[in-house]
XYZ file of C-alpha atoms in Angstrom:
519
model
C 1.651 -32.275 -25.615
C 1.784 -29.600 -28.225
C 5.291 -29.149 -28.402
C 6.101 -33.148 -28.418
C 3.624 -33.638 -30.827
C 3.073 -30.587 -33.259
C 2.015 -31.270 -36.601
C 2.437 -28.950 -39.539
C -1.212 -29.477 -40.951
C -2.163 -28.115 -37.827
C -0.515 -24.622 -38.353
C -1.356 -25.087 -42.343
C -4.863 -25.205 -40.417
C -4.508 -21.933 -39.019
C -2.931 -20.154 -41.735
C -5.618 -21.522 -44.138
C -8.164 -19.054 -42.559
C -7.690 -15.324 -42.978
C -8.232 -14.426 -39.497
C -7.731 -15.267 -35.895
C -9.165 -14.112 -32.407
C -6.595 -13.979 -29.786
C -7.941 -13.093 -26.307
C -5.399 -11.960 -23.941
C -5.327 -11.625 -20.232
C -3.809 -7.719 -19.367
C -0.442 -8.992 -17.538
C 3.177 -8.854 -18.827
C 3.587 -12.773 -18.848
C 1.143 -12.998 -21.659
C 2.323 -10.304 -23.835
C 3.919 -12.534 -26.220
C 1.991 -15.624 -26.269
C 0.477 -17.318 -29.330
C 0.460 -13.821 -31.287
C 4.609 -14.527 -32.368
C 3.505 -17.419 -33.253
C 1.091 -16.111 -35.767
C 3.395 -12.969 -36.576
C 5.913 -15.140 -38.152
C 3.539 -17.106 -40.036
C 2.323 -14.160 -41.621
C -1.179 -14.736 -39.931
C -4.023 -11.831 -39.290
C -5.250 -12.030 -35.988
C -7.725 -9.750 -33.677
C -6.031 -8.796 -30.483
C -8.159 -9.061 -27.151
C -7.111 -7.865 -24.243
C -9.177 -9.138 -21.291
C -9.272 -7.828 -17.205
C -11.351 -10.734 -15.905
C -14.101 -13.184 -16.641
C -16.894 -10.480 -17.724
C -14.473 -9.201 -20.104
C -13.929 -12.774 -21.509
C -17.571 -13.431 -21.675
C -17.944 -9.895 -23.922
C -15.438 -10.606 -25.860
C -17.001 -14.220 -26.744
C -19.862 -13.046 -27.368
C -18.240 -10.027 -30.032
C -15.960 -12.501 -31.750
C -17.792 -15.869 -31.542
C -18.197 -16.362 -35.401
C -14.377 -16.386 -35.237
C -13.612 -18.659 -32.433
C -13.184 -22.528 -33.520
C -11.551 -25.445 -31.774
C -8.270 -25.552 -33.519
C -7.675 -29.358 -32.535
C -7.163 -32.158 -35.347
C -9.422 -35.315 -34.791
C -7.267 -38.418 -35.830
C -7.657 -41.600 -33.796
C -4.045 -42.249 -33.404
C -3.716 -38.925 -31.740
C -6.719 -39.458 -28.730
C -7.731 -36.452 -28.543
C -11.465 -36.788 -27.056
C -14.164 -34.856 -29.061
C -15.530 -31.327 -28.690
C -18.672 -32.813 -27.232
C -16.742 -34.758 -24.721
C -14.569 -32.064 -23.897
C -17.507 -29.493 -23.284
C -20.293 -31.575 -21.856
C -22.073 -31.152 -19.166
C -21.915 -34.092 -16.271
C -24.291 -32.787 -13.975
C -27.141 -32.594 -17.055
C -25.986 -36.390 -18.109
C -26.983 -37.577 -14.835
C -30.012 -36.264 -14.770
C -30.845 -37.382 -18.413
C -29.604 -40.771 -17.442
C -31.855 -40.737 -14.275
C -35.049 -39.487 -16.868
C -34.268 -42.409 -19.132
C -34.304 -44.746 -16.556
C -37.277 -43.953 -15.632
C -39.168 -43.480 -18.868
C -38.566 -47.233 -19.267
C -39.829 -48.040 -16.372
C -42.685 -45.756 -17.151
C -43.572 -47.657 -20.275
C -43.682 -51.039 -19.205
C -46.852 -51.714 -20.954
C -45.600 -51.472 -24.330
C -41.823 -53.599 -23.443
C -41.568 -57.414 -22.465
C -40.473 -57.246 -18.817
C -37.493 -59.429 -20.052
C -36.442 -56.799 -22.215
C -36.379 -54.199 -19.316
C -34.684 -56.612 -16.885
C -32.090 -56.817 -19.263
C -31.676 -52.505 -20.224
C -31.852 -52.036 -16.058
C -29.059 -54.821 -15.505
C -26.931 -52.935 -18.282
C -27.274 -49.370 -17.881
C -27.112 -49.499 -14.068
C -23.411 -49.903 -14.001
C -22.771 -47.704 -16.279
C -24.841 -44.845 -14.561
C -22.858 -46.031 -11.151
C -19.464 -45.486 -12.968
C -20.673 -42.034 -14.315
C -21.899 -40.690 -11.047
C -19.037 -41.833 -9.312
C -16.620 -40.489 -12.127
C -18.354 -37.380 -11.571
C -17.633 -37.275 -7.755
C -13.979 -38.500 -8.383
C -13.446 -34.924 -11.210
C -15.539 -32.336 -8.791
C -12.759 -34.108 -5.903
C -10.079 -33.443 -8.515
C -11.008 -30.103 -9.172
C -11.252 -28.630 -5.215
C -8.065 -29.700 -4.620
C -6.755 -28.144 -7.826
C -8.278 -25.289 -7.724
C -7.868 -24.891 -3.453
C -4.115 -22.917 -3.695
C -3.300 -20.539 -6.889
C 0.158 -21.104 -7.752
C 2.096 -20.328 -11.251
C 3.466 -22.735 -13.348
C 6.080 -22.239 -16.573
C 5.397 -18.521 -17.800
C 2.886 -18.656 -21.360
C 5.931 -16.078 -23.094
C 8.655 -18.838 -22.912
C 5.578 -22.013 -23.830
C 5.327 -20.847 -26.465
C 8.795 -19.634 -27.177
C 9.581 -22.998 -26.710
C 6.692 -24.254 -29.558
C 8.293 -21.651 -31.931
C 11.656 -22.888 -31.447
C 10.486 -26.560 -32.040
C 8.757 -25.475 -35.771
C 12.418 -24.276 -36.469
C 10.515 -20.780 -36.563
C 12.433 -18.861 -33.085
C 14.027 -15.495 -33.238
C 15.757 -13.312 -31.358
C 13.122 -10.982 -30.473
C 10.683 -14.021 -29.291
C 13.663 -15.239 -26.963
C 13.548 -11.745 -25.269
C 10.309 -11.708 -25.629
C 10.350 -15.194 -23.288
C 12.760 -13.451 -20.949
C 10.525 -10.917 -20.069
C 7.999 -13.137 -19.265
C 9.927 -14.934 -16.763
C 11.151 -11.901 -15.503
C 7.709 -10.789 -15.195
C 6.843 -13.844 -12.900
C 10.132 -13.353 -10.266
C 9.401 -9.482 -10.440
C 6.090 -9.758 -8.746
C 7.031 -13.089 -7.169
C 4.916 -15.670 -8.491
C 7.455 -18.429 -8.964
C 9.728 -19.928 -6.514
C 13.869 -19.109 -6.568
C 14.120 -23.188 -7.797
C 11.919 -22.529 -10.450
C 13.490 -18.985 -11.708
C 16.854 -20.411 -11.305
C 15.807 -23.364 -13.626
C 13.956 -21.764 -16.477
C 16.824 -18.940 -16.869
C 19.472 -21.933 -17.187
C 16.799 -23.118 -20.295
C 16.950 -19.466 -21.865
C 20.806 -19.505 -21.405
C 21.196 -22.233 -23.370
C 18.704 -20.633 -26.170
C 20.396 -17.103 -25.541
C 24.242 -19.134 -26.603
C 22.641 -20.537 -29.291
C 21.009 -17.708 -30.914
C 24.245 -15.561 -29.875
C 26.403 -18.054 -31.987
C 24.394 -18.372 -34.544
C 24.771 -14.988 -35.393
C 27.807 -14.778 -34.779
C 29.277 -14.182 -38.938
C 26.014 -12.433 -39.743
C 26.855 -8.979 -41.618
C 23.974 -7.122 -39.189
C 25.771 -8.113 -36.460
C 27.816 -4.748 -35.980
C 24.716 -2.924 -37.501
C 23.196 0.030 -35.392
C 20.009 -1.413 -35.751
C 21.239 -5.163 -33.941
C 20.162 -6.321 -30.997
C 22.513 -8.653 -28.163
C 21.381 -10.136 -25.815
C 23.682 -11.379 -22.759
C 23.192 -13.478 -19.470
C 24.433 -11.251 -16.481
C 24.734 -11.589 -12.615
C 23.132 -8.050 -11.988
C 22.057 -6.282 -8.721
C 18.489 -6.068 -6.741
C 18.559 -2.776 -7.676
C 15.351 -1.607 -9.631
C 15.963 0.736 -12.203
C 19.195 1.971 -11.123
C 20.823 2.102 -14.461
C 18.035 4.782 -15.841
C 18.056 6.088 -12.191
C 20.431 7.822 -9.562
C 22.347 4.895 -7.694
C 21.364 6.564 -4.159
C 17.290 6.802 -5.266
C 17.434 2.643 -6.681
C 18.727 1.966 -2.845
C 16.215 3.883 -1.167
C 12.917 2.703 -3.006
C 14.227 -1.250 -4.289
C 12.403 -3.334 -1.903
C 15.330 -5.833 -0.812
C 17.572 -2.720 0.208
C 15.122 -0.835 1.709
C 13.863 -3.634 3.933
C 17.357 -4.491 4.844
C 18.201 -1.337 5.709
C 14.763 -0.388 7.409
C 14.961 2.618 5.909
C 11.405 3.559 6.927
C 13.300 4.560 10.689
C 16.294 6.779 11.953
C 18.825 3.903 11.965
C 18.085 3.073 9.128
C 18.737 6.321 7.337
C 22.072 5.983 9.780
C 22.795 2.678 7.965
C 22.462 3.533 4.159
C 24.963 6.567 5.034
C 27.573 3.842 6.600
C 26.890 1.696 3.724
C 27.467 4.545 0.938
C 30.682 5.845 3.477
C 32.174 1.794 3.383
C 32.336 1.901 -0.305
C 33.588 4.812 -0.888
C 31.501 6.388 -3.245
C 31.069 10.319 -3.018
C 27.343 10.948 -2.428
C 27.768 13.834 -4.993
C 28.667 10.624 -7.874
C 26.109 8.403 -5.658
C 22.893 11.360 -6.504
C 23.359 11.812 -9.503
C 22.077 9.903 -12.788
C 23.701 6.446 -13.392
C 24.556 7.759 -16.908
C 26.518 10.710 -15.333
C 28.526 9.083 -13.064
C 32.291 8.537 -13.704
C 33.947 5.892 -15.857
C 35.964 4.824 -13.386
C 33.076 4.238 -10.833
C 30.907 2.847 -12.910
C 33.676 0.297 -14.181
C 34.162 -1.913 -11.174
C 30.655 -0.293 -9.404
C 28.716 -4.017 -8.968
C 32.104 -5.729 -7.159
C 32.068 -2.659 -5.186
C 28.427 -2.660 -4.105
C 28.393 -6.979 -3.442
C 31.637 -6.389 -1.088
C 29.709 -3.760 1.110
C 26.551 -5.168 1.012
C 27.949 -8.828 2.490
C 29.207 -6.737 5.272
C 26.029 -5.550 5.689
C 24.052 -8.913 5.798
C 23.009 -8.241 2.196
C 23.956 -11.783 0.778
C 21.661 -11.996 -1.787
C 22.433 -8.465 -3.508
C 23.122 -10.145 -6.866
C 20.738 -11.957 -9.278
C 20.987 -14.185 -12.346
C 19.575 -12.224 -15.328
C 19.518 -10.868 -18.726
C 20.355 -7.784 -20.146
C 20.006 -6.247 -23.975
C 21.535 -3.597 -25.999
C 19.189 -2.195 -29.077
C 22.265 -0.995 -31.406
C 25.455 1.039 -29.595
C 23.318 3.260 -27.162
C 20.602 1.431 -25.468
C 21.142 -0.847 -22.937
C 18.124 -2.276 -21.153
C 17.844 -5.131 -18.111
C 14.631 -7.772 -18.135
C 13.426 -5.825 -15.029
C 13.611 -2.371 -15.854
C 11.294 -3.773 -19.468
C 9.020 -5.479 -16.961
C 8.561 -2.342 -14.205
C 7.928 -0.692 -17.666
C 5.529 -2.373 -19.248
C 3.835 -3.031 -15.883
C 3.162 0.757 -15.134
C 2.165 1.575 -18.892
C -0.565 -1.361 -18.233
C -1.862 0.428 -15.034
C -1.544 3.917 -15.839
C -3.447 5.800 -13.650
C -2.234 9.338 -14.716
C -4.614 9.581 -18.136
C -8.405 8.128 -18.021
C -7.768 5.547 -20.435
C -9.263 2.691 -21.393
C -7.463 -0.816 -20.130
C -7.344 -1.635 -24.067
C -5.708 1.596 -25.062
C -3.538 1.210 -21.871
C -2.624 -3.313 -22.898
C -1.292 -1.475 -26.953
C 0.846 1.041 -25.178
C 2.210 -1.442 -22.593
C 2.535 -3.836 -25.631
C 4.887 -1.031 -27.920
C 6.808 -0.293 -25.572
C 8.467 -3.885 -26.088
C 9.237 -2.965 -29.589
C 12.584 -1.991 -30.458
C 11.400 1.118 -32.802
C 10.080 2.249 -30.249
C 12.085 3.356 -27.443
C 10.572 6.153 -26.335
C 7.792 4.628 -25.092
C 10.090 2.222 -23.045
C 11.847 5.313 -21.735
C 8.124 6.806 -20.651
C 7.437 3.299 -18.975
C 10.434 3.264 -16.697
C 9.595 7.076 -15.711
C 5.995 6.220 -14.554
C 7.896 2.779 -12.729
C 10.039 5.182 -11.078
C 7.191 7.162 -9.551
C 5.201 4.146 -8.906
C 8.412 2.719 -6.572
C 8.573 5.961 -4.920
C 4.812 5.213 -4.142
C 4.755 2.029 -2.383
C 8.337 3.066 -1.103
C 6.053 6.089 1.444
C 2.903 4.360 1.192
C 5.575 1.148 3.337
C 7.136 3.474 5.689
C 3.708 5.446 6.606
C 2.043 2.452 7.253
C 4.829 0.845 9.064
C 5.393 4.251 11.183
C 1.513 4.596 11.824
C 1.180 0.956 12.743
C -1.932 0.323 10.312
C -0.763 -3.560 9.923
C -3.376 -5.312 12.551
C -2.853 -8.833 13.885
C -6.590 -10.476 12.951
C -6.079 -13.449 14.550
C -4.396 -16.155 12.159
C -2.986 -13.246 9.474
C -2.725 -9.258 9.798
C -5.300 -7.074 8.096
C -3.995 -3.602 6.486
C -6.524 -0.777 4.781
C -5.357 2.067 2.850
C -8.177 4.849 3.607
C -9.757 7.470 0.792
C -7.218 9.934 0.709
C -4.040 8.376 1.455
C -1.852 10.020 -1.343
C -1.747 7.936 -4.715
C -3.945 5.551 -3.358
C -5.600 5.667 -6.975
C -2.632 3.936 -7.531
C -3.044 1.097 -5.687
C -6.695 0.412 -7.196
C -4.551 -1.945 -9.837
C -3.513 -5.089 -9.216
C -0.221 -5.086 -10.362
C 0.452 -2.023 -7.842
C -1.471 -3.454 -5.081
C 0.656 -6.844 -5.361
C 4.004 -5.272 -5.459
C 2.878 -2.663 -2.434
C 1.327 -5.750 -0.350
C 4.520 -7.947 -0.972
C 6.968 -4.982 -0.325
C 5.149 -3.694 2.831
C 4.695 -7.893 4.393
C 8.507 -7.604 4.187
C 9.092 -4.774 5.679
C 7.046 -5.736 8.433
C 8.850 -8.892 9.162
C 12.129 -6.997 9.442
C 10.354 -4.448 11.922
C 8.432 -6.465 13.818
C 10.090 -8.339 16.919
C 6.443 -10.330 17.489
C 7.790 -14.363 16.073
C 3.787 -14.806 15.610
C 3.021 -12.089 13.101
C 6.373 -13.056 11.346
C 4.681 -16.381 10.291
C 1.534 -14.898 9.470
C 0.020 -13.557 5.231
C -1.012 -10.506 4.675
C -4.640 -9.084 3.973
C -4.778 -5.867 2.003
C -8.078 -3.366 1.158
C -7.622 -0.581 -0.974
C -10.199 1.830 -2.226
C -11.035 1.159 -5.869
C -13.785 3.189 -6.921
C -14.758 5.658 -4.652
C -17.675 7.181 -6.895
C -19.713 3.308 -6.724
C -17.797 2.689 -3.011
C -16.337 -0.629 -4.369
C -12.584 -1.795 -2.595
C -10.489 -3.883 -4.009
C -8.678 -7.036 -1.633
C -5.612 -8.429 -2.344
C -4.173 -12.197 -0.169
C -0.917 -13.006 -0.292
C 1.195 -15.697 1.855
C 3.321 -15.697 4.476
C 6.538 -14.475 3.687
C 9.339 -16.964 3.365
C 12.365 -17.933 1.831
C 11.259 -21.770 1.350
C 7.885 -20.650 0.243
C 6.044 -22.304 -2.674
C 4.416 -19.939 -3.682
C 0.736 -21.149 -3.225
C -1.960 -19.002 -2.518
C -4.759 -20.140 -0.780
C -7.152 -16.662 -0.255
C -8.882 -17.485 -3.475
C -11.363 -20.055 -1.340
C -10.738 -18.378 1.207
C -12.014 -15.332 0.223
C -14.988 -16.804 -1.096
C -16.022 -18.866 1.069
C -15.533 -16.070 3.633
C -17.784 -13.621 1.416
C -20.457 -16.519 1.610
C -20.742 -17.146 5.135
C -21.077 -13.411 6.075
C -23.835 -12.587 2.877
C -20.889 -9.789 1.908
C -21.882 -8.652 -1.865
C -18.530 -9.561 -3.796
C -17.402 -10.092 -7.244
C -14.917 -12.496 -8.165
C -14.216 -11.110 -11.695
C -10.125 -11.763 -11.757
C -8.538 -14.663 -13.521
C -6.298 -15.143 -10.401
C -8.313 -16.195 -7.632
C -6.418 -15.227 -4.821
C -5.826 -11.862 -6.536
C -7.720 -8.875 -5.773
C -11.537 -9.350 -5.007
C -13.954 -6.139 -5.840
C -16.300 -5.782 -2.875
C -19.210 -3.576 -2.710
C -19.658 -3.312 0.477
C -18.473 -0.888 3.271
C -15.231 -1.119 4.785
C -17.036 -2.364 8.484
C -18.461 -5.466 6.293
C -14.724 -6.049 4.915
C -13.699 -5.889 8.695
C -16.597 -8.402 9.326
C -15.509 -10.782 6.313
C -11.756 -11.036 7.695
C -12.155 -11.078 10.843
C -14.997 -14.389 10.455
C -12.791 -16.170 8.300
């Protein structure tokens, strides 16, 4: 509705007053949001990152003299009132219900004509309400029932930008990421991926055009960005070609290389294309010219051979002047492992600006220190897979399988993130399906427990679907978890914006057992 119908007194609105609060949920897909928006209209803002509701609720209650409702009231527009917009149905009913009452209560002092009348009135109108009420509450369950993820907030308002004739460059990569962000940790169906990078094509040929007789455009400082079919390969241009096989989920999984053969296989693999494993160990940067030239032809041939089908991807890359050349994923592992740095006590604020600089292109360094912590995080979840696969810890509980990661399983502290914890429970559901020769358990989601504070004994629980080509992507553990915690009295807090995301329980890990295993 915004973007059909955006007004420039509404922005005049916002730039009117000298400063804004922005609060900001800590994932990559938000990065960019309404804060480019007020960037290039020269607007001071206050930057909020939030981890969950109690962090919302703090940050309300710090910034409230600056928080307004930013919507104009014209007729023609219907846009219902603050007061309708924030009222309270349950406490209308029951003021309706007193009213009715008091009326009947002072009798004495009304003609009973008079009361006939108000009764014969109001009563249809307090039917209506109630049953309005019922109808929204109805509404709600069955919204709220599955988690799913709609059109990524980056590339919304991207979008808004582009319609005030106020888009650049950096906003449109800014939008990529996002999206990126979304297929990275699988949120979003193939359809949907597939669709919104044909929408930031179009922008990317536009903007690419436009700038086409610009006099920056050969400057060191420029920045070009280009659609590309790439490889499933995480990291592999900042990495050694043999290490980006071993710990990139789809190759990994394909291969099995948690098991003998598997090992067997990636050496027949690296043997059919014909690549010396000295070249293959070594750095991406390092390798020969004449490798590197024809290297993604190479690796598609072998890997349809192989089964490996879906090897390349539709994506976008960027180069920041004549030496830095940068993929959407490699930004997103990035920034993702800068948000959930575990290496440094450091606050989740401190950790959001860091995450957040890396994006600039000034700062490059900080990218470069993103993609080493990604690298170390995929080596993670790549052993933390294969021991849990190897030791069997993935139990069938009935309708799904149950997996816990026990105090002292190495960088487990790790995994006390949610970011981590998705891409580990996603990567290690996979690999199960492709080890497993049960047809059951390959039909069945996946529920994870990981410790997250050992000091206060707290885990953290993480549900995620079955896995599946066709999949869309909805999530139903949200209810499920809590209406799980509330039949068993299990002490839980449901803190996360994502509902089917990870759950902090304070009990012990026999209660979590109890929890799943009543569901």
């Amino acid at each position: 509705y915004i973007v059909c119908k955006f007004h420039d007194e509404w922005r005049e609105t916002v730039q009117n007053h000298l400063e804004r609060c922005l609060a900001f949920s800590c994932t990559v897909s938000f990065f960019f949001s309404p804060q480019a928006l007020f960037h290039c209209d020269q607007v001071q803002y206050t930057l909020v990152p939030v981890t969950g509701w109690q962090d919302l609720g703090t940050a309300f209650l710090e910034h409230k003299e600056q928080i307004k409702l930013l919507i104009k009231q014209d007729d023609d527009l219907g846009v219902p009132s603050y007061d309708d917009i924030f009222r309270d149905d349950e406490g209308e009913d029951e003021d309706a219900d007193g009213g009715d009452s008091g009326n009947e209560s002072d009798g004495s002092s009304e003609p009973s004509g008079k009361r006939r009348r108000f009764d014969e009135l109001i009563s249809p109108c307090l039917s209506h309400l109630k049953g309005t009420c019922i109808y929204r509450r109805e509404i709600l369950f069955d919204y709220e029932q599955y988690e799913y993820h709609g059109t990524s907030a980056a590339m919304v308002m991207f979008e808004l930008a582009w319609v005030m004739t106020k888009d650049t460059k950096d906003m449109l990569w800014w939008s990529i990421i996002g999206l990126t962000d979304q297929w990275v940790h699988d949120k979003i169906t193939h359809m949907k991926y597939v669709t919104d990078i044909a929408t930031l094509q179009r922008h990317v040929s536009r903007h690419n055009h436009r700038n086409e007789d610009e006099e920056n455009s050969l400057s060191i400082d420029c920045m070009r960005i280009s659609f590309e079919y790439d490889l499933r390969l995480a990291l592999y241009q900042h990495w050694s070609l043999y290490e980006s096989i071993c710990n990139s989920c789809y190759t990994s999984c394909s291969f099995k290389l948690w098991s003998m053969n598997g090992q067997k296989k990636l050496q027949e693999f690296l043997a059919d294309m014909g690549l010396p494993l000295k070249q293959v160990r070594q750095k991406f940067n390092s390798m020969d010219m004449s490798i590197k030239e024809n290297l993604r032809e190479v690796i598609e041939e072998s890997a349809n051979k192989f089964g490996m089908r879906d090897i390349r991807v539709q994506t976008f890359g960027v180069h920041f002047g004549f030496k830095n050349r940068f993929l959407a994923s490699d930004v997103v592992h990035a920034a993702a492992s800068l948000l959930e740095n575990v290496e440094k006590d450091e606050s989740a604020t401190d950790n959001f600006i860091k995450a957040l600089d890396c994006l600039s292109r000034s700062n490059i360094e900080r990218l470069h220190l993103g993609i080493d912590l990604a690298k170390k995080k995929l080596k993670a979840i790549q052993q933390t897979v294969a021991s849990c696969i190897c030791t069997n810890l993935i139990l069938s509980q009935g309708p799904f399988l149950y997996c816990h990661l026990l105090e002292g399983t190495p960088d487990v502290k790790l995994f006390s993130k949610p970011l981590a914890l998705t891409l580990l429970c996603k990567y290690l559901l996979k690999a199960f399906v492709f080890s497993t020769r049960n047809k059951r358990c390959k039909v069945l989601p996946l529920i994870m427990a990981a410790p997250m504070d050992v000091e206060k004994g707290t885990v953290i629980v993480l549900g995620i679907p079955p896995e599946s080509e066709t999949s869309d992507k909805k999530n139903f553990f949200g209810r499920a978890f809590e209406k799980a915690a509330e039949s068993t009295s299990s002490r839980t807090l449901h803190d996360h914006f994502d509902t089917s995301n990870p759950l902090d329980f304070k009990d012990c890990m026999a209660s979590v057992q109890n929890m799943v295993i009543n569901y």
